[in-house]
Coordinates of C-alpha atoms and ligand atoms in Angstrom, one line a residue:
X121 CA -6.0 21.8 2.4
X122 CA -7.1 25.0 1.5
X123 CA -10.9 25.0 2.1
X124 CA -10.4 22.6 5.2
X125 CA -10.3 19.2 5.6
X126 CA -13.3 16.6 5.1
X127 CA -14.4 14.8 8.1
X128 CA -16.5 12.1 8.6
X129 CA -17.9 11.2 12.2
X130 CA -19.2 7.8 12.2
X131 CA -21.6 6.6 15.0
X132 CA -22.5 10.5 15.2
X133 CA -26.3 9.8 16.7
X134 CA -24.2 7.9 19.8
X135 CA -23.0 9.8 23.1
X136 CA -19.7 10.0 21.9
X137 CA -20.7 10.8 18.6
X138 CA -22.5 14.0 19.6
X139 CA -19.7 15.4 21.7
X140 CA -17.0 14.7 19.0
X141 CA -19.3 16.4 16.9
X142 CA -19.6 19.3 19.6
X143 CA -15.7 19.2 20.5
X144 CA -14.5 19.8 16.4
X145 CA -17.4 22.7 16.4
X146 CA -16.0 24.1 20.1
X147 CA -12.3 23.6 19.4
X148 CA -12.3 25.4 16.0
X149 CA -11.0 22.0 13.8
X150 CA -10.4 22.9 10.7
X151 CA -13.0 21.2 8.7
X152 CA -14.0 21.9 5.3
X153 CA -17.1 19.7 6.0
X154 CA -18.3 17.0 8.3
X155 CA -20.2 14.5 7.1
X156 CA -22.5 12.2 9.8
X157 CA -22.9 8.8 9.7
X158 CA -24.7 6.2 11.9
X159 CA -26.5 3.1 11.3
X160 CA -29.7 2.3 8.8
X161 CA -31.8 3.7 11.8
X162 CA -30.7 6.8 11.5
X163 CA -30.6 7.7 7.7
X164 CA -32.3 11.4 7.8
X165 CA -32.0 12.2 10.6
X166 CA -31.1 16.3 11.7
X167 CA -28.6 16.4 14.0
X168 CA -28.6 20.1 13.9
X169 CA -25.6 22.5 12.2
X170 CA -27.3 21.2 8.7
X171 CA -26.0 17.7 9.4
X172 CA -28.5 15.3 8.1
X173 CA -27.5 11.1 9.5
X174 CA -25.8 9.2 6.5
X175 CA -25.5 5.1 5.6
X176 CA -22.5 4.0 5.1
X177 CA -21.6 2.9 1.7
X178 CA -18.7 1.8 -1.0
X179 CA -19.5 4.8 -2.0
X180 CA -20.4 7.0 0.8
X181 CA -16.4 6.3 2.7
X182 CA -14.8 8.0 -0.4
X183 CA -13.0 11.6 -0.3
X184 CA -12.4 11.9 3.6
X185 CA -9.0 13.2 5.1
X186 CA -10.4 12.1 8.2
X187 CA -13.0 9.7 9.8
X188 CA -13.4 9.4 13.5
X189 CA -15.3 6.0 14.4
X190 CA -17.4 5.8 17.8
X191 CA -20.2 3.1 16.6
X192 CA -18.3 0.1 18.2
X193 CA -16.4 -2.6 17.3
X194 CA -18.0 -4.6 14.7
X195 CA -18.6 -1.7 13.1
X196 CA -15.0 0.0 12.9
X197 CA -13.8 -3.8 11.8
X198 CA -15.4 -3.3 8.8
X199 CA -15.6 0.6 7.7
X200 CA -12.6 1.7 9.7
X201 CA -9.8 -0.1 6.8
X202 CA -12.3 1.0 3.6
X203 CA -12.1 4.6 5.2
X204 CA -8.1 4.1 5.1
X205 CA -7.8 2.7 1.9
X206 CA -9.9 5.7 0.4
X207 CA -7.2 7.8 1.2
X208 CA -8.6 8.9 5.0
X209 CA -6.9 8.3 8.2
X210 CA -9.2 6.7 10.8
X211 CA -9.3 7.8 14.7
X212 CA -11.1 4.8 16.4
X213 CA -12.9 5.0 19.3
X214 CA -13.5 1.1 19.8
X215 CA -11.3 -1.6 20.7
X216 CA -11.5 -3.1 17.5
X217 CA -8.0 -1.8 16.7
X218 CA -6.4 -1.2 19.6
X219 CA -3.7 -3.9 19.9
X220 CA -3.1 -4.6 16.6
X221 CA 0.8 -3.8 15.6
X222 CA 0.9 -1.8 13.2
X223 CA -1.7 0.4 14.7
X224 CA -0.6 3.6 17.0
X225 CA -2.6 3.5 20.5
X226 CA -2.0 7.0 21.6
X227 CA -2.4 9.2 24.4
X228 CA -2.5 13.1 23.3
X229 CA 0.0 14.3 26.1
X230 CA 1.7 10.8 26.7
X231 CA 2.8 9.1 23.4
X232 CA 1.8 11.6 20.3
X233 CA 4.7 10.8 18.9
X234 CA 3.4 7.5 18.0
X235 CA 1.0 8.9 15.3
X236 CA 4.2 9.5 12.9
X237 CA 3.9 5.6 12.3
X238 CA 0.6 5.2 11.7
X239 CA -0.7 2.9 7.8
X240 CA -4.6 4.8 8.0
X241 CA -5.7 3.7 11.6
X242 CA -4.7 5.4 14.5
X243 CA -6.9 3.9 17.9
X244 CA -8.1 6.0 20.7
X245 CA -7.2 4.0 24.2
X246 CA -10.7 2.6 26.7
X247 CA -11.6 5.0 28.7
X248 CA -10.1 3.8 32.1
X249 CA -6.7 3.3 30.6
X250 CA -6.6 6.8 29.1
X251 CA -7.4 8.8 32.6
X252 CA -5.0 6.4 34.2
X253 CA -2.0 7.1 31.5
X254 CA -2.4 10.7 31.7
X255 CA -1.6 10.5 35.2
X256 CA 0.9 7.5 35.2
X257 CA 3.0 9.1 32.3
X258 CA 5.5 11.9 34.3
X259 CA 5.7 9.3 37.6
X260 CA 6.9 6.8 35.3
X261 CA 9.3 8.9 33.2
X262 CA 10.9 10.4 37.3
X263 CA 10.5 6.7 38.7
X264 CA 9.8 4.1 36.8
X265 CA 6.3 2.0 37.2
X266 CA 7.2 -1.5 38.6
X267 CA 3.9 -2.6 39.8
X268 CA 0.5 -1.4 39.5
X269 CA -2.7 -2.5 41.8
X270 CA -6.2 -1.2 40.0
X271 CA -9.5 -0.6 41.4
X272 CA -12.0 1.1 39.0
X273 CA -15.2 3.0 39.9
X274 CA -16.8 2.8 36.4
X275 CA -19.6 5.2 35.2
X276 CA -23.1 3.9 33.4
X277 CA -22.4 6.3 30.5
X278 CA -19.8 4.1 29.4
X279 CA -21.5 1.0 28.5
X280 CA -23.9 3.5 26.1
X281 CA -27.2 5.6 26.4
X282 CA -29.2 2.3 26.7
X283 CA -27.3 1.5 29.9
X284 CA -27.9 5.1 31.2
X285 CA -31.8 4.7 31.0
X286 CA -31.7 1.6 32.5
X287 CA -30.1 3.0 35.6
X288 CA -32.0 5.7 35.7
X289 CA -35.4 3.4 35.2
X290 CA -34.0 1.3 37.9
X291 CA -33.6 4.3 40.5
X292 CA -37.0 5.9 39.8
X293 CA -39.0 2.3 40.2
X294 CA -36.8 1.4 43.2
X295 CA -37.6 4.9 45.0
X296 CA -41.3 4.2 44.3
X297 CA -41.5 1.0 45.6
X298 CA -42.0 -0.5 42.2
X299 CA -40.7 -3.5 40.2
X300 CA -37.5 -3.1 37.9
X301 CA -37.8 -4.7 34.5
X302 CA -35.7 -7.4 33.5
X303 CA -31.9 -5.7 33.9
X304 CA -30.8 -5.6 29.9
X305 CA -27.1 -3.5 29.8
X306 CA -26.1 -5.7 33.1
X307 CA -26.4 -9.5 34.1
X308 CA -27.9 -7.5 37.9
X309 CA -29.4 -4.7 38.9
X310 CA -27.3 -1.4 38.5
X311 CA -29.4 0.7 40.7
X312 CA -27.8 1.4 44.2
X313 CA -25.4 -2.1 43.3
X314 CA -21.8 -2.3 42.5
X315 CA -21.0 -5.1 40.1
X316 CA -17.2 -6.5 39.9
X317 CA -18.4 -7.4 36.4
X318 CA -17.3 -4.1 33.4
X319 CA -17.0 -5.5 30.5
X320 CA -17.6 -9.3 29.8
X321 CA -16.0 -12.4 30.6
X322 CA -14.8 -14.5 27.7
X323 CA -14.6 -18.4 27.8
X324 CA -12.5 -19.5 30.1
X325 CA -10.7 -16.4 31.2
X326 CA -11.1 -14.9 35.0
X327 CA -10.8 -11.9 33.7
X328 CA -12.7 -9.5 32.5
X329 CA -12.4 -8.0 28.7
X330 CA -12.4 -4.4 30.1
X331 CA -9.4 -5.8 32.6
X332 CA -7.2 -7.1 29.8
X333 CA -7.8 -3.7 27.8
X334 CA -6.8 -2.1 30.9
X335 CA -3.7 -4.2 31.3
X336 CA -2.5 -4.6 27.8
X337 CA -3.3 -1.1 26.8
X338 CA -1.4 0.8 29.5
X339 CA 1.5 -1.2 28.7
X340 CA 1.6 -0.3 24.8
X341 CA 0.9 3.0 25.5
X342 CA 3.7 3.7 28.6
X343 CA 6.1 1.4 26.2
X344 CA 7.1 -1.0 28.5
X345 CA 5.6 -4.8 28.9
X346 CA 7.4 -5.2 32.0
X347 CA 5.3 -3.7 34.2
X348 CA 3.2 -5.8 36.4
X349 CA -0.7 -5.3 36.3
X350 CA -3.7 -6.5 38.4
X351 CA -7.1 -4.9 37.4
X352 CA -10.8 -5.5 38.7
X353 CA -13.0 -3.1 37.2
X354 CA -16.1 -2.2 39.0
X355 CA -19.2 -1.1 37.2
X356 CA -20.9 1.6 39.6
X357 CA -24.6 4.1 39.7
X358 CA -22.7 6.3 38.5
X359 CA -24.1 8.2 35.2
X360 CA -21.1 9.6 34.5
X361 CA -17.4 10.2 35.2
X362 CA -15.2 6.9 36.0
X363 CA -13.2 6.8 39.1
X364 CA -9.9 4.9 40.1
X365 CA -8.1 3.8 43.0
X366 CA -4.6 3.1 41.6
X367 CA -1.8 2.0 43.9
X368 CA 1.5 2.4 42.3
X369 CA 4.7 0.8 42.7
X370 CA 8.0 2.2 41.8
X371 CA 11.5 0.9 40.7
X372 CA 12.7 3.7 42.5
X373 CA 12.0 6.1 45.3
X374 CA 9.3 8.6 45.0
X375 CA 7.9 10.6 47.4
X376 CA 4.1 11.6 47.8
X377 CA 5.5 15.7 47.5
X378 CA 7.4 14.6 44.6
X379 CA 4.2 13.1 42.9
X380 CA 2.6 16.0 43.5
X381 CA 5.1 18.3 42.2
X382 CA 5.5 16.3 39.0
X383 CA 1.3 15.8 38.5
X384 CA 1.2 19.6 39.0
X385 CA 3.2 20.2 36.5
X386 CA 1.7 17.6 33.6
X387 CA -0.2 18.7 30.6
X388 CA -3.9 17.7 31.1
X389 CA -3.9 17.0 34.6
X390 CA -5.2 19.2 37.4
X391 CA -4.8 18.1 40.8
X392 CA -7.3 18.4 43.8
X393 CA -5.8 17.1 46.7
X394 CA -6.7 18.3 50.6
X395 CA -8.2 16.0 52.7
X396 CA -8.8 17.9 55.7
X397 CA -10.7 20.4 53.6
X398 CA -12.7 17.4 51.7
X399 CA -10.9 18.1 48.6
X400 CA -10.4 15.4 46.2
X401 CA -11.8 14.6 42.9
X402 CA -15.8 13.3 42.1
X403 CA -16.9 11.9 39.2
X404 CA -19.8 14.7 39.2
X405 CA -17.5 17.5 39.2
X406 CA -15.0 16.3 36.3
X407 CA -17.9 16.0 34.1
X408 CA -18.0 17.7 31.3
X409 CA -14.2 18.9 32.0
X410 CA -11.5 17.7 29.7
X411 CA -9.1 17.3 32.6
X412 CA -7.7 14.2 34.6
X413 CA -8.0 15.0 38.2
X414 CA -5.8 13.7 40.6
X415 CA -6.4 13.5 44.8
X416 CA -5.7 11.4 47.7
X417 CA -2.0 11.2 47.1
X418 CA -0.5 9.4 49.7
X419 CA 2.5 6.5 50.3
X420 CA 1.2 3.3 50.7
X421 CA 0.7 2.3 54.3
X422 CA 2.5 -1.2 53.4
X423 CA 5.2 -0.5 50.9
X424 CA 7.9 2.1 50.7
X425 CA 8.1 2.4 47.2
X426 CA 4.2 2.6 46.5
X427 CA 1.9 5.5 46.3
X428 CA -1.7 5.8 46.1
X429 CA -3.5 7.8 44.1
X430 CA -7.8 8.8 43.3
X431 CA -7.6 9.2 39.5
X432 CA -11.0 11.0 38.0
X433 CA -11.9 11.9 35.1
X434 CA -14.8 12.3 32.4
X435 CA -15.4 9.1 30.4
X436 CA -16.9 10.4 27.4
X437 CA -14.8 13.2 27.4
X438 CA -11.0 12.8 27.5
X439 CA -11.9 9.2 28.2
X440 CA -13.2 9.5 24.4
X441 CA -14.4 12.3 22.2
X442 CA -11.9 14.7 23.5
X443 CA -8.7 12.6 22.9
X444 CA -9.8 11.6 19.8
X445 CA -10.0 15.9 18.6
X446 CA -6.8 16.4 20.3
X447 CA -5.4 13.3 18.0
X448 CA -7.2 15.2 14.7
X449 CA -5.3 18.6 16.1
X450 CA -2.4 16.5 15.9
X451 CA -2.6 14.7 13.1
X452 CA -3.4 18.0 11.1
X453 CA -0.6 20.0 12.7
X454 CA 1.8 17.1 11.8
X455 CA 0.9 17.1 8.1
X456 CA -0.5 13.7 8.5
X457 CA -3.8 14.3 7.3
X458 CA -4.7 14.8 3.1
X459 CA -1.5 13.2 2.1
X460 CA -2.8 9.6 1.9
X461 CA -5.5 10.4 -0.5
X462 CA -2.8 10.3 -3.5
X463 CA -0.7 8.2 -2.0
X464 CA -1.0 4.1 -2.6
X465 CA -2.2 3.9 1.2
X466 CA -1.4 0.5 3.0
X467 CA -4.1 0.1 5.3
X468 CA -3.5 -1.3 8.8
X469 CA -5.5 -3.9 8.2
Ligands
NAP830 N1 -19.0 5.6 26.3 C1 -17.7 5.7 26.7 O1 -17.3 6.1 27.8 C2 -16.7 5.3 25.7 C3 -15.4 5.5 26.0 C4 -14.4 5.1 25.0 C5 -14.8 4.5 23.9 N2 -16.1 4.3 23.6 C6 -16.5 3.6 22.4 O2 -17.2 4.5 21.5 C7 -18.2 3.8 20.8 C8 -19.5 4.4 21.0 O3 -19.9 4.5 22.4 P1 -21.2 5.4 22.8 O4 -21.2 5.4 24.3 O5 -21.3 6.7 22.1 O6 -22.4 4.4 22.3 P2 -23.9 4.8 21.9 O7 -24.4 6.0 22.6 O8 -24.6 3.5 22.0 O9 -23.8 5.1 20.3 C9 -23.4 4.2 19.3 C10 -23.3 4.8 17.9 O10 -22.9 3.9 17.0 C11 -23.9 3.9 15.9 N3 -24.0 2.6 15.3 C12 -24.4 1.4 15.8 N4 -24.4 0.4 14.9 C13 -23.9 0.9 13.8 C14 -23.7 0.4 12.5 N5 -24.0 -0.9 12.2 N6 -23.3 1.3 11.5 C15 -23.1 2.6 11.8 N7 -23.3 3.1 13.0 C16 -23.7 2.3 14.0 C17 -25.2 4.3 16.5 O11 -26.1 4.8 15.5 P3 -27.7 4.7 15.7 O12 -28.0 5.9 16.6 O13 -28.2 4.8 14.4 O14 -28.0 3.4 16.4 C18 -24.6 5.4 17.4 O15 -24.4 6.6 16.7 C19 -18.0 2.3 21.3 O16 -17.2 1.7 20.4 C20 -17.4 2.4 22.6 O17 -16.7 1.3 23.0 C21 -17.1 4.7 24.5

């Protein structure tokens, strides 16, 4: 890797796309060259920096040490293994991957370790899980995490730019007195609404697809399928910055100071927590912050191994584009990247 390695950002036009783009620029990656890609739509287009939009292509996927996917998951399903059997590894920002087995689900300061095992696709967690984890991660390793009871607060942003319009379409004809169009991101009206409806339902589950990620991902990340899970994930008019009420149940005694002491003292997590001085965290001031803010730690009024906590944090951010550079840092520091291209690479797929 002596000129730097060769990157390819796919799904670069997208609001993840453009801060990964921003985040390897800001963060000094070392990159040889980065190479944009993005749907048909886009071909041509300037992004700015001399990048100029790119189709993907049999072609077009060779040469890469790495490619970092935000362009969803039909799209990562089928460029994310090419990319990895051309000798690139793959940092994917959909769900596409996520629970597969022999692909890593990793948290930069919870479970780096993982990326040692990765076959050419490493997945970057859904945004609520990863705040959450960053937070969870030193209260489980002091107590252990019996039990957890999850309220979301979810942003616009993350449903896509589309969805971000809408809302703000929505609150400029409401506060005119005019008629909204047809909601198109949502099955209601986002606008000054809260709908117990992120994600989608499949057929015949109560649940909600962005409630099982939430579930199964926090336990393959924390390591440990034991722990107990309830989830409803709330979609709010929020533009951006996902909040979460999480209550959280212990196997053994931890105290509220304790918490504290121990989210003080974890990597990526600032905490913000006095009440009487209104001093908690808010979605508008965690964004564009790569922190997970922590507040309202308190013990549970009805359990005496429970806490609460206010978990905040930037959804585009470390909730995506950020934790997917910090994976690239890692993967380069490791010497995980440029040694596939050679190799015979066994894709995950
Ligand atoms: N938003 C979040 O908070 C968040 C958090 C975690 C993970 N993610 C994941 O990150 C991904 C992108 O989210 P986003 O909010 O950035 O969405 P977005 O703003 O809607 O951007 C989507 C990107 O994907 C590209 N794309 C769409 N279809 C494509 C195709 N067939 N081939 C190549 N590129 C294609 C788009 O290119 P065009 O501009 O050409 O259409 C655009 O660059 C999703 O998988 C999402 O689940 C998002």
């Amino acid at each position: 890797m002596s000129n730097g390695y060769r990157v390819a950002v796919v799904g670069a036009t997208g609001q993840v796309g453009t801060l990964l783009l921003k985040l390897l620029r800001e963060r000094n990656f070392p990159a040889g060259e980065i190479v944009a890609f993005a749907s048909e739509r886009s071909v041509g287009r300037e992004l700015g920096g001399g990048l100029v939009v790119q189709g993907l292509g049999e072609q077009a996927v060779r040469g890469f040490d790495l490619a970092i996917f935000s362009a969803g998951g039909s799209t990562s399903g089928e460029w994310a293994p090419r990319f990895a059997e051309a000798g690139a590894v793959v940092v994917d920002n959909s769900s596409r991957w996520r629970m597969n087995e022999d692909v890593p689900l990793v948290v930069a300061e919870v479970n780096a370790d993982a990326l040692q095992a990765h076959r050419g696709i490493v997945a970057n967690p859904n945004c609520s899980t990863m705040q959450m984890v960053v937070a969870l991660k030193p209260l489980h390793d002091e107590a252990g995490i019996e039990r957890l009871v999850i309220s979301t607060y979810q942003a616009v942003s993350g449903t896509g730019k589309r969805a971000v319009d809408e809302l703000l379409d929505q609150s400029h004809a409401l506060l005119h007195e005019q008629a909204i169009s047809t909601p198109e991101s949502y099955a209601h009206q986002i606008a000054f609404n809260a709908l117990p409806h992120a994600g989608s339902f499949a057929a015949g589950d109560d649940h909600t697809d962005e409630e099982r990620k939430l579930i199964n991902e926090t336990r393959k990340i924390l390591g440990d399928p034991s722990i107990a899970i309830s989830a409803t994930c709330v979609r709010v008019p929020v533009v951006n910055g996902h909040s979460e009420a999480v209550n959280v149940q212990t196997r053994r005694e931890l105290s509220p100071e304790r918490a504290r002491e121990l989210l003080d003292a974890a990597p990526g997590v600032t905490v913000l927590d006095d009440p009487d001085a209104a001093l908690y965290p808010l979605a508008i001031d965690a964004t564009g912050r790569d922190d997970v803010f922590v507040g309202r730690i308190r013990r549970d009024a009805g359990h005496e191994r429970a806490l609460d906590l206010w978990i905040v944090a930037d959804n585009l951010r470390k909730g995506a584009a950020t934790n997917a550079v910090q994976l690239a840092e890692l993967l380069a520091e490791r010497g995980l990247l440029g040694a596939r291209a050679d190799a015979a690479a066994t894709p995950a797929a």
